[in-house]
Coordinates of C-alpha atoms and ligand atoms in Angstrom, one line a residue:
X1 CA 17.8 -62.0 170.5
X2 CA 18.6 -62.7 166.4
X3 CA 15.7 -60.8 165.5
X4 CA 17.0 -57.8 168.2
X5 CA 20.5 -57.9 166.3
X6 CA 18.8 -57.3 163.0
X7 CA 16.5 -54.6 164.1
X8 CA 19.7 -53.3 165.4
X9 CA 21.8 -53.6 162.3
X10 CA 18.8 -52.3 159.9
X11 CA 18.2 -49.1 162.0
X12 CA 22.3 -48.5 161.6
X13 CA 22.1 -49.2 158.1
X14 CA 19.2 -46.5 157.7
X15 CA 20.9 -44.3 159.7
X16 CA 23.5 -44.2 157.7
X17 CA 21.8 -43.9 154.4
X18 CA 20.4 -40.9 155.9
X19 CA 23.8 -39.0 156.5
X20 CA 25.6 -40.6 153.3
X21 CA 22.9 -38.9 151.2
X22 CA 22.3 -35.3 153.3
X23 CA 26.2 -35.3 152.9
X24 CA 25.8 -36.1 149.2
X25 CA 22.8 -33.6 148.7
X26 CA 24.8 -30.7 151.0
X27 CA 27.7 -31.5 148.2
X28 CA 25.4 -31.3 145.2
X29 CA 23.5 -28.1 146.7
X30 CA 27.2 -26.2 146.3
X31 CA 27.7 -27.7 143.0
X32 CA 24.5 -27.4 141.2
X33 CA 21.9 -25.5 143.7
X34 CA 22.2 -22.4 141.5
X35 CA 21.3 -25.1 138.5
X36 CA 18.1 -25.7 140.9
X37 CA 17.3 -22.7 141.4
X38 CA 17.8 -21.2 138.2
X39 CA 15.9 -24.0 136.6
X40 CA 12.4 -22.7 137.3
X41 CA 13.8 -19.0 136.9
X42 CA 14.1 -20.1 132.8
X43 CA 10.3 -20.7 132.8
X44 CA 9.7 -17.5 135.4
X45 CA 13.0 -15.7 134.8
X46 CA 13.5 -13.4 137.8
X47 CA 16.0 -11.3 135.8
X48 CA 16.3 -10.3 131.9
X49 CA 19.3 -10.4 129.0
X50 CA 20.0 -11.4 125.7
X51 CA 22.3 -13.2 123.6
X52 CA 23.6 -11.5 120.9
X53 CA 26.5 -12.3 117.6
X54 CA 28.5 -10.2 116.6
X55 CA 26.6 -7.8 114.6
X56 CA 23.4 -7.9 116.9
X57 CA 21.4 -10.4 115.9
X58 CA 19.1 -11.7 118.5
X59 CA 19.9 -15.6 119.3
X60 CA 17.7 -15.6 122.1
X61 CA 16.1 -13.3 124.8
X62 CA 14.7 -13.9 128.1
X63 CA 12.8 -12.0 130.8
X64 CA 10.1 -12.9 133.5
X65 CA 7.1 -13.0 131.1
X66 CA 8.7 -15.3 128.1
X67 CA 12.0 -16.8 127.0
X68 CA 12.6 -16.2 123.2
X69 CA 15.1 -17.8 120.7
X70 CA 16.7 -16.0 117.0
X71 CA 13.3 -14.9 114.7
X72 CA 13.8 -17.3 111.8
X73 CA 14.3 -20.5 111.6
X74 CA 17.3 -21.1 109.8
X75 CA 19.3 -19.0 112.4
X76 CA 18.0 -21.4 115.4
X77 CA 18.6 -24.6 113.5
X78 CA 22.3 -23.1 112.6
X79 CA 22.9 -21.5 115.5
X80 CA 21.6 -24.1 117.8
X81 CA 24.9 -25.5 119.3
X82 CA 26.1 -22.3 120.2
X83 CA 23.0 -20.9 121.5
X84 CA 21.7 -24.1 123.5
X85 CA 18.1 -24.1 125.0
X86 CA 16.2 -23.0 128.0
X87 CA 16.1 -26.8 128.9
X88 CA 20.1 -27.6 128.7
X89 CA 19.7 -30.5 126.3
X90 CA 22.8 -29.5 124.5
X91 CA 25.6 -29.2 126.9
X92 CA 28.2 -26.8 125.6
X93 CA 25.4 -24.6 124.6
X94 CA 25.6 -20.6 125.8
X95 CA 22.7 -20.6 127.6
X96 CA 23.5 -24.2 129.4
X97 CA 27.1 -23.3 130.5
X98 CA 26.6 -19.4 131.0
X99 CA 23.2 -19.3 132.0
X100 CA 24.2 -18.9 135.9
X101 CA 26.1 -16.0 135.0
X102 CA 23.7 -14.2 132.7
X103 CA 21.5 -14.5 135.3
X104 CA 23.7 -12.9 138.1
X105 CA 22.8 -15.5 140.5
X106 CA 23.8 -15.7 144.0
X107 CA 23.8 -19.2 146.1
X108 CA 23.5 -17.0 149.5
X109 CA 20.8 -14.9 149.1
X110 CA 19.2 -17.0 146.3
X111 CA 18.7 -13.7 143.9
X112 CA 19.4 -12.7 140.1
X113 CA 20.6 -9.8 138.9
X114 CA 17.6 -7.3 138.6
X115 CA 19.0 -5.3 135.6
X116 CA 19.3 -6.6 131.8
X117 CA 22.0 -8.2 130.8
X118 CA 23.6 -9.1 127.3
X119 CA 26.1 -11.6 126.0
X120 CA 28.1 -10.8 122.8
X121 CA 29.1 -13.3 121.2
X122 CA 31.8 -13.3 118.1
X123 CA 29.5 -16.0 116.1
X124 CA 28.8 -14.7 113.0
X125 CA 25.4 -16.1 112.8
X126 CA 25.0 -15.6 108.9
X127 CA 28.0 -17.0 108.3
X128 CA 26.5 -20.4 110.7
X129 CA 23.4 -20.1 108.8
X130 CA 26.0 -20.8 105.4
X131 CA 27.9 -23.2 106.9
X132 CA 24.9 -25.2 107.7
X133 CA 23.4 -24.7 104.7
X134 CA 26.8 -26.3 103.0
X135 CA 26.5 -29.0 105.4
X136 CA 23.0 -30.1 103.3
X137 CA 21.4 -32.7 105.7
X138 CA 25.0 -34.6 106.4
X139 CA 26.4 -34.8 110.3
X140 CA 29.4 -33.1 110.9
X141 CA 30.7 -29.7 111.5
X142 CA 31.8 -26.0 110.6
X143 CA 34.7 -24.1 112.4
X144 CA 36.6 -21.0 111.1
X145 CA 38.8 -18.8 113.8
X146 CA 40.2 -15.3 113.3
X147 CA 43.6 -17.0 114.0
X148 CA 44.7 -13.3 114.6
X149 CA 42.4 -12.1 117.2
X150 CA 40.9 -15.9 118.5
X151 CA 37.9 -14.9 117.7
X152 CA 35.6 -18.1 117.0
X153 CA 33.0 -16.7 114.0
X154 CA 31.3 -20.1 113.1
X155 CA 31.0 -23.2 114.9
X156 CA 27.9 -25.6 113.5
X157 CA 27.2 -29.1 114.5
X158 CA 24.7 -30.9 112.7
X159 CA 22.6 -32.9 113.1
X160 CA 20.5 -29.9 114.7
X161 CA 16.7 -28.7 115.2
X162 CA 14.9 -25.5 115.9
X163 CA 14.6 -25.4 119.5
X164 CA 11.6 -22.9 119.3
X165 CA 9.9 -25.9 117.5
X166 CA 7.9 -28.1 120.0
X167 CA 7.2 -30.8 117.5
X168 CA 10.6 -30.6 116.2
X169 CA 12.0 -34.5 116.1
X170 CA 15.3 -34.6 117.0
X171 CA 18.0 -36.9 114.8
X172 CA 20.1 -39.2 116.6
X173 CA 23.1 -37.8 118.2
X174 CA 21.6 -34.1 117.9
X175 CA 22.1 -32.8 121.3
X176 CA 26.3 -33.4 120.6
X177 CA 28.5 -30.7 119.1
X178 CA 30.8 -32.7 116.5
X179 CA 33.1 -29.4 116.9
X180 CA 33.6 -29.9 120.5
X181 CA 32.7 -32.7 122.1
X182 CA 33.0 -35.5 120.0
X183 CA 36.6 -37.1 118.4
X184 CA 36.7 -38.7 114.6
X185 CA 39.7 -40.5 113.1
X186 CA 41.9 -37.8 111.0
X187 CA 43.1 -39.7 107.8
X188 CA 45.2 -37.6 106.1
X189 CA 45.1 -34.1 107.7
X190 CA 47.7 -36.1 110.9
X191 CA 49.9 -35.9 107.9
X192 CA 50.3 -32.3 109.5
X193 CA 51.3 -33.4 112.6
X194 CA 53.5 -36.1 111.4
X195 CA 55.4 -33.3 109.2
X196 CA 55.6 -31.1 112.3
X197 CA 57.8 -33.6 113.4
X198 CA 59.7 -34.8 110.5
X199 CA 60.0 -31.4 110.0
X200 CA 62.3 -30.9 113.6
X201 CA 63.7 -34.5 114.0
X202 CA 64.7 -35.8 110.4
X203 CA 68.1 -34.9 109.1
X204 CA 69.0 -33.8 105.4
X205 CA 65.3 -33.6 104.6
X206 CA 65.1 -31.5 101.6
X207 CA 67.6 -34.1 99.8
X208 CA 65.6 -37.0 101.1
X209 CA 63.4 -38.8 98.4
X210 CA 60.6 -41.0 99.2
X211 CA 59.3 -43.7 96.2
X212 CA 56.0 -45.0 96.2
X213 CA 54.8 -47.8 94.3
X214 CA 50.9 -47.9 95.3
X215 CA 52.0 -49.8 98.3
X216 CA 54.8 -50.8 100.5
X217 CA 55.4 -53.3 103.0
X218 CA 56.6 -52.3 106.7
X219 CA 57.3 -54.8 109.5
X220 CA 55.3 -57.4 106.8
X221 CA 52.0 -55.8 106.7
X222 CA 51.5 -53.9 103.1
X223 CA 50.1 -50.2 103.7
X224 CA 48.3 -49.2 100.4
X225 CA 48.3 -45.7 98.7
X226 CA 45.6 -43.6 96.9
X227 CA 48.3 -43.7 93.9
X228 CA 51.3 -44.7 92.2
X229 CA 53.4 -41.3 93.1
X230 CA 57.2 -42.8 92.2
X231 CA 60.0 -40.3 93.7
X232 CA 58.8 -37.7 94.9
X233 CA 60.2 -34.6 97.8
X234 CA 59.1 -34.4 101.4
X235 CA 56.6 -31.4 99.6
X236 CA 55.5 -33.3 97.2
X237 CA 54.7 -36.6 99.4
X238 CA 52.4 -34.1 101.3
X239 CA 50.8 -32.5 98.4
X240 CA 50.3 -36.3 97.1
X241 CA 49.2 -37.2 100.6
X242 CA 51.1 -40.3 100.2
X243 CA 50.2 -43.2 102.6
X244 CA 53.8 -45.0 101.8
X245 CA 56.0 -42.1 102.3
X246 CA 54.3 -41.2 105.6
X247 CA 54.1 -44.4 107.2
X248 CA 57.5 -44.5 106.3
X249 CA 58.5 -41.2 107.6
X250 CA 56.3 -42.1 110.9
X251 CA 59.1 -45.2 111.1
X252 CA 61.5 -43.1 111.0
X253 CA 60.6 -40.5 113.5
X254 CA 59.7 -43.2 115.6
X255 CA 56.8 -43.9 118.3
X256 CA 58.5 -41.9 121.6
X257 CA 58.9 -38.7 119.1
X258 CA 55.6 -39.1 117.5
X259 CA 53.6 -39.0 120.8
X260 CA 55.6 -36.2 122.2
X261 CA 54.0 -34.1 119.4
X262 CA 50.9 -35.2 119.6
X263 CA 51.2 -34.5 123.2
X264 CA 52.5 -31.1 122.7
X265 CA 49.9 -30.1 120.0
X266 CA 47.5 -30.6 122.8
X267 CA 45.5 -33.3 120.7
X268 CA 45.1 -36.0 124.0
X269 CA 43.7 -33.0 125.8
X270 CA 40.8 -31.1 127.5
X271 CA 40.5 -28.0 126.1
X272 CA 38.3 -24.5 127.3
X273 CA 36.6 -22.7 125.3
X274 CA 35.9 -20.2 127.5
X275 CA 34.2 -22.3 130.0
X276 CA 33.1 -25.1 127.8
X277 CA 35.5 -28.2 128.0
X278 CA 36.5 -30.0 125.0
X279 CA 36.8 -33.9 124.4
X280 CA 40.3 -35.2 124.2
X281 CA 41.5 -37.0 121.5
X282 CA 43.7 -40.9 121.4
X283 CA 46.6 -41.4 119.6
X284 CA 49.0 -45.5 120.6
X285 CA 50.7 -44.8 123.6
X286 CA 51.8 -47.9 124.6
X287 CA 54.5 -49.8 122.0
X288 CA 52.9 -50.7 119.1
X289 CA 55.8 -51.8 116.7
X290 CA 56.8 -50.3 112.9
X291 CA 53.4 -51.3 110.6
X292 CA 50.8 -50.2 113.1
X293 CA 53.0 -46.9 113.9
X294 CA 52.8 -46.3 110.0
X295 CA 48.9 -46.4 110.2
X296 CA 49.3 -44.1 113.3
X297 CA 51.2 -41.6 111.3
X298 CA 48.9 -41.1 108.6
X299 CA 45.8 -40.8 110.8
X300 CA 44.7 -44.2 111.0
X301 CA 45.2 -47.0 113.6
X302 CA 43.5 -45.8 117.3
X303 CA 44.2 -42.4 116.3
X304 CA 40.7 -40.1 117.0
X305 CA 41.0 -36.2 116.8
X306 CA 38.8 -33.7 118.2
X307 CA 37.6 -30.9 115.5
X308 CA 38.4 -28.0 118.0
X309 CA 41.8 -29.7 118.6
X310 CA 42.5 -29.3 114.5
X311 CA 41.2 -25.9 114.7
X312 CA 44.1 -24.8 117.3
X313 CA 46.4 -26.3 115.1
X314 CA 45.9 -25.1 111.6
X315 CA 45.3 -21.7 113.7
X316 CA 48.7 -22.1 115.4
X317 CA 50.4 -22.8 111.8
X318 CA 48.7 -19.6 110.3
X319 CA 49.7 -17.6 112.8
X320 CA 53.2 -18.2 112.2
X321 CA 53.4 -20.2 115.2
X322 CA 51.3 -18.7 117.9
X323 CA 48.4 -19.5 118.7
X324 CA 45.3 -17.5 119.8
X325 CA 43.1 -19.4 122.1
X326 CA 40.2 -19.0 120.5
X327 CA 37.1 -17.2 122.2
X328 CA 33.2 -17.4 121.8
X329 CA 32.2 -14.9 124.0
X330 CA 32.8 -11.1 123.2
X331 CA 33.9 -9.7 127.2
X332 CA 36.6 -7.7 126.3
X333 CA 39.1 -9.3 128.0
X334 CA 42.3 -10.0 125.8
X335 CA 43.4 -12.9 124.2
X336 CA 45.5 -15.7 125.5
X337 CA 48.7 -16.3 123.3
X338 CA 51.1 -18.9 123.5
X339 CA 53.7 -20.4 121.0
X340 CA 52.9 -23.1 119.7
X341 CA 55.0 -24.3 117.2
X342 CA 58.7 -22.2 116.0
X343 CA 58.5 -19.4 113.3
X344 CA 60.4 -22.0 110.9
X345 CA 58.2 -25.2 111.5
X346 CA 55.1 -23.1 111.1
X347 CA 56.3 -21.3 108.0
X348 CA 57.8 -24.4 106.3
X349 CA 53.9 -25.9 107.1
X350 CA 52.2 -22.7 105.5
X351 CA 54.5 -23.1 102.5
X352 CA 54.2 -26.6 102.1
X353 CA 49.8 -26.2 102.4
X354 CA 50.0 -23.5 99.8
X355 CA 51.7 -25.8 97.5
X356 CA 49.4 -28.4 98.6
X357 CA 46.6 -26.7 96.9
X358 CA 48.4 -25.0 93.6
X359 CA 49.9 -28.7 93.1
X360 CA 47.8 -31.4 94.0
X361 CA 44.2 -28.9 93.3
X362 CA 45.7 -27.7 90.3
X363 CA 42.8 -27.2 87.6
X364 CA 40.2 -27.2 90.8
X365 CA 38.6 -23.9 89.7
X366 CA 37.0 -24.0 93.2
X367 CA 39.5 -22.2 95.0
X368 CA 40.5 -19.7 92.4
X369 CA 40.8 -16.1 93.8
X370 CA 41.1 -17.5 97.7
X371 CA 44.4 -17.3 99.1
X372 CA 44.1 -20.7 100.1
X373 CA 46.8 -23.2 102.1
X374 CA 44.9 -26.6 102.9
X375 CA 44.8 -29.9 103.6
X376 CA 42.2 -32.5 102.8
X377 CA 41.7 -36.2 104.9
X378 CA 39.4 -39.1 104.2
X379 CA 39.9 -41.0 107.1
X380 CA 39.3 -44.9 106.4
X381 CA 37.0 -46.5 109.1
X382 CA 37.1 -50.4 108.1
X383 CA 34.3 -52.5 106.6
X384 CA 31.5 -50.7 104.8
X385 CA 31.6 -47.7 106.6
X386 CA 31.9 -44.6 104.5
X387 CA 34.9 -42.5 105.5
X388 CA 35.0 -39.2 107.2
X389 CA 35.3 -36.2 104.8
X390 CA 37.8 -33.7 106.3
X391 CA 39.4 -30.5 104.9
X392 CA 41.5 -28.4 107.2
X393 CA 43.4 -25.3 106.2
X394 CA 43.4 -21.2 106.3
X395 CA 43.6 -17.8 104.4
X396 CA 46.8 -16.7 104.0
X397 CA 45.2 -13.1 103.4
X398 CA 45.7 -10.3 105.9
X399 CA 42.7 -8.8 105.7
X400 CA 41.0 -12.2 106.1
X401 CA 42.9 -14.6 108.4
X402 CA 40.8 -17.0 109.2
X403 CA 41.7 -20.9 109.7
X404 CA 39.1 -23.1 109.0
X405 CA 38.0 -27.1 110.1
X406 CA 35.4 -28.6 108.6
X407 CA 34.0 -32.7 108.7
X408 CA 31.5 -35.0 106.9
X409 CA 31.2 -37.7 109.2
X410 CA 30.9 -40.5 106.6
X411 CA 30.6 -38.3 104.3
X412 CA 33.3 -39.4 101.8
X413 CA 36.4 -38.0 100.3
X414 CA 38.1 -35.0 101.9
X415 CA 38.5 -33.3 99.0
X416 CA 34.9 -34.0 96.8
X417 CA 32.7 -33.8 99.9
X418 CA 34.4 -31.1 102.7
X419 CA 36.4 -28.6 100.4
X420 CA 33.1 -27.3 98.6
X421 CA 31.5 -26.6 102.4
X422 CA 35.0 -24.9 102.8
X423 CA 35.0 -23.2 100.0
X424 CA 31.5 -21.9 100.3
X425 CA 32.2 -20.7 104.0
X426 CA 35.6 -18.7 102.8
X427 CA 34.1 -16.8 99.8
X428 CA 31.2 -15.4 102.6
X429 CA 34.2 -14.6 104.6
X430 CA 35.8 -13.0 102.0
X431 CA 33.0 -10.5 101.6
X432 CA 32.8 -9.7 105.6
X433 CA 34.8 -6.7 106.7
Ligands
ZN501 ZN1 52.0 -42.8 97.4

């Protein structure tokens, strides 16, 4: 009779098994079965299209006989987290997230589109291939945005490899975009954000002074500075990037406040670029008392940003407040514009960038002849790890308006280690029409 029961039981339990996972498999057919089926198309592609940047360079090719990447190999390596691979291994790449659509693929009938199809993309795949080569071996990444027109005309992630390369080893961490899918601590370029809100909540601030020492003590823990920078203007405590006045002004704005920005900038978010999500970024939410809300306000603490994030920022600032979403892929639809920030916050944050770099880059013959407004960041990340680089910024040039992010992950200070790759990427910019 026991042994009935458990014959019993055990058929029960298979039986279930078997609808739990038809029900699961039904599910995953209307999620992914064009994935399935599309799969073995890449190796015998049913239908044919290309993937192009902006001035018609191929970045790879596909039809039923082979599947074909960019010819050299310096435009696959640079070009890799944009362009993906016909296996998927990068996620936000074009041909991972897209390829169902380039394809033309219906669930139903289980066909592709028979006619050629091409994807333009606004990548500016010389400009990648510079960026990349300014990156010289070190992880991190390359943004700049036409914070105009949201069009997105570089966006490298390294490490990378050459995809057409079947012996190709690839580095740890390869397969993730640093631009979009990843999140770093800021440093100094949350200074931004931080004035943002000074900037709206803190009375009498162009008669306010702030004194620095080399260090100060808040709530009894002592928050250190780069320097000694004595009295200085809320300008001047930016262009310093002073640790002590903005951990003080953080205090002052207070933790509520701070957050609400931070939520507002969109930098806890998900973003889409087009349909490529972002990763969202951490800031203390929960009450964490005057010293560690100092930290938080000069980018350190639990703060973590996402690249892409920074980009819509900066973008949002150039463009006198509203911000282009930006786009990858040229379809001709128009862009999405929302504001952002108000005329006078994002004006008062242009001016104070551009006196950022004549007064604290002063005698930096780098940046001479680039209309330049900038903000460097070398975000401390404890015990002997090296910090990340940043350098943040845009052109405030008419004919070239183009916001920039760009990040050495350990790579060292913001403005030794990023600004060059920055400054490298603008002058080809410079020359594009
Ligand atoms: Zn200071």
């Amino acid at each position: 009779m026991k042994k009935i029961t458990r014959r019993a039981f055990s058929l029960l339990l298979l039986a279930a098994f078997v609808i739990v996972g038809l029900t699961v498999y039904v599910l995953r057919y209307i999620d992914h079965g064009a994935d399935w089926a599309l799969y073995f198309n890449r190796l015998n592609s049913a239908s044919s299209g290309e993937l192009l940047d902006r001035n018609g360079v191929v970045l790879a090719a596909f039809s039923a006989n082979e599947n074909r990447y960019a010819e050299d190999a310096l435009t696959r390596t640079a070009n890799y987290h944009v362009t993906g691979d016909y296996w998927g291994r990068t996620g936000t790449g074009i041909l991972s997230t897209y390829w169902n659509k380039m394809q033309g693929f219906s669930l139903l009938t289980g066909t592709t589109r028979s006619s050629a199809a091409t994807t333009r993309l606004f990548i500016d795949a010389g400009l990648n291939n510079t960026a990349y080569a300014g990156l010289n071996g070190r992880n991190g990444c390359v943004m700049v945005v036409n914070y105009q027109t949201g069009e997105l005309l570089c966006m490298v992630s390294t490490p990378s490899i050459d995809p057409a390369d079947p012996n190709a080893e690839p580095p740890a961490g390869t397969y993730i975009n640093r631009a979009l899918s990843a999140t770093f601590v800021p440093g100094s370029i949350f200074k931004l954000v931080t004035a943002a809100a000074a900037i709206e909540n803190l009375p009498n601030l162009a008669d306010r002074r702030f004194y620095c020492e080399g260090k100060t003590v808040i709530g009894g823990v002592e928050i250190n500075c780069s320097g000694e920078h004595y009295t200085q203007t809320f300008e001047q405590a930016l262009a310093n990037s002073c640790n002590v006045a903005f951990a003080k002004i953080a205090t002052l704005i207070g933790q509520d406040k701070l957050v609400e920005y931070v939520r507002n900038f969109g930098f806890l978010d998900t973003h889409m670029l087009g349909d490529i999500p972002t990763a969202a970024g951490t800031f203390p939410l929960e009450f964490v008392g005057d010293p560690e809300l100092g930290w938080a306000g000069i980018g350190q603490s639990t703060d973590t940003i996402n690249p892409y994030a920074m980009l819509r920022y900066v973008s949002a600032i150039a463009n006198h407040g509203i911000l282009v979403e930006p786009t990858m892929i040229n379809d001709g639809k128009r862009p999405v514009k929302s504001r952002f920030l108000s005329t006078e916050t994002a004006d008062k944050l242009r001016e104070m960038m551009a006196y950022n770099v004549s007064y604290a880059y002063e005698g930096d013959f780098r940046f001479t002849g680039l209309p330049l407004c900038a903000k460097t960041g070398t975000a401390e990340l404890g015990g002997d790890l090296t910090s990340h680089a940043w350098f943040v910024g845009f052109l405030d040039d008419p004919d070239h308006p183009y916001a920039f992010v760009v990040l050495v992950e350990n790579g060292g200070g913001g403005l030794t280690v990023a600004s060059p790759i920055a400054e490298r990427v603008l002058r080809h910019c410079m020359r594009m029409e």
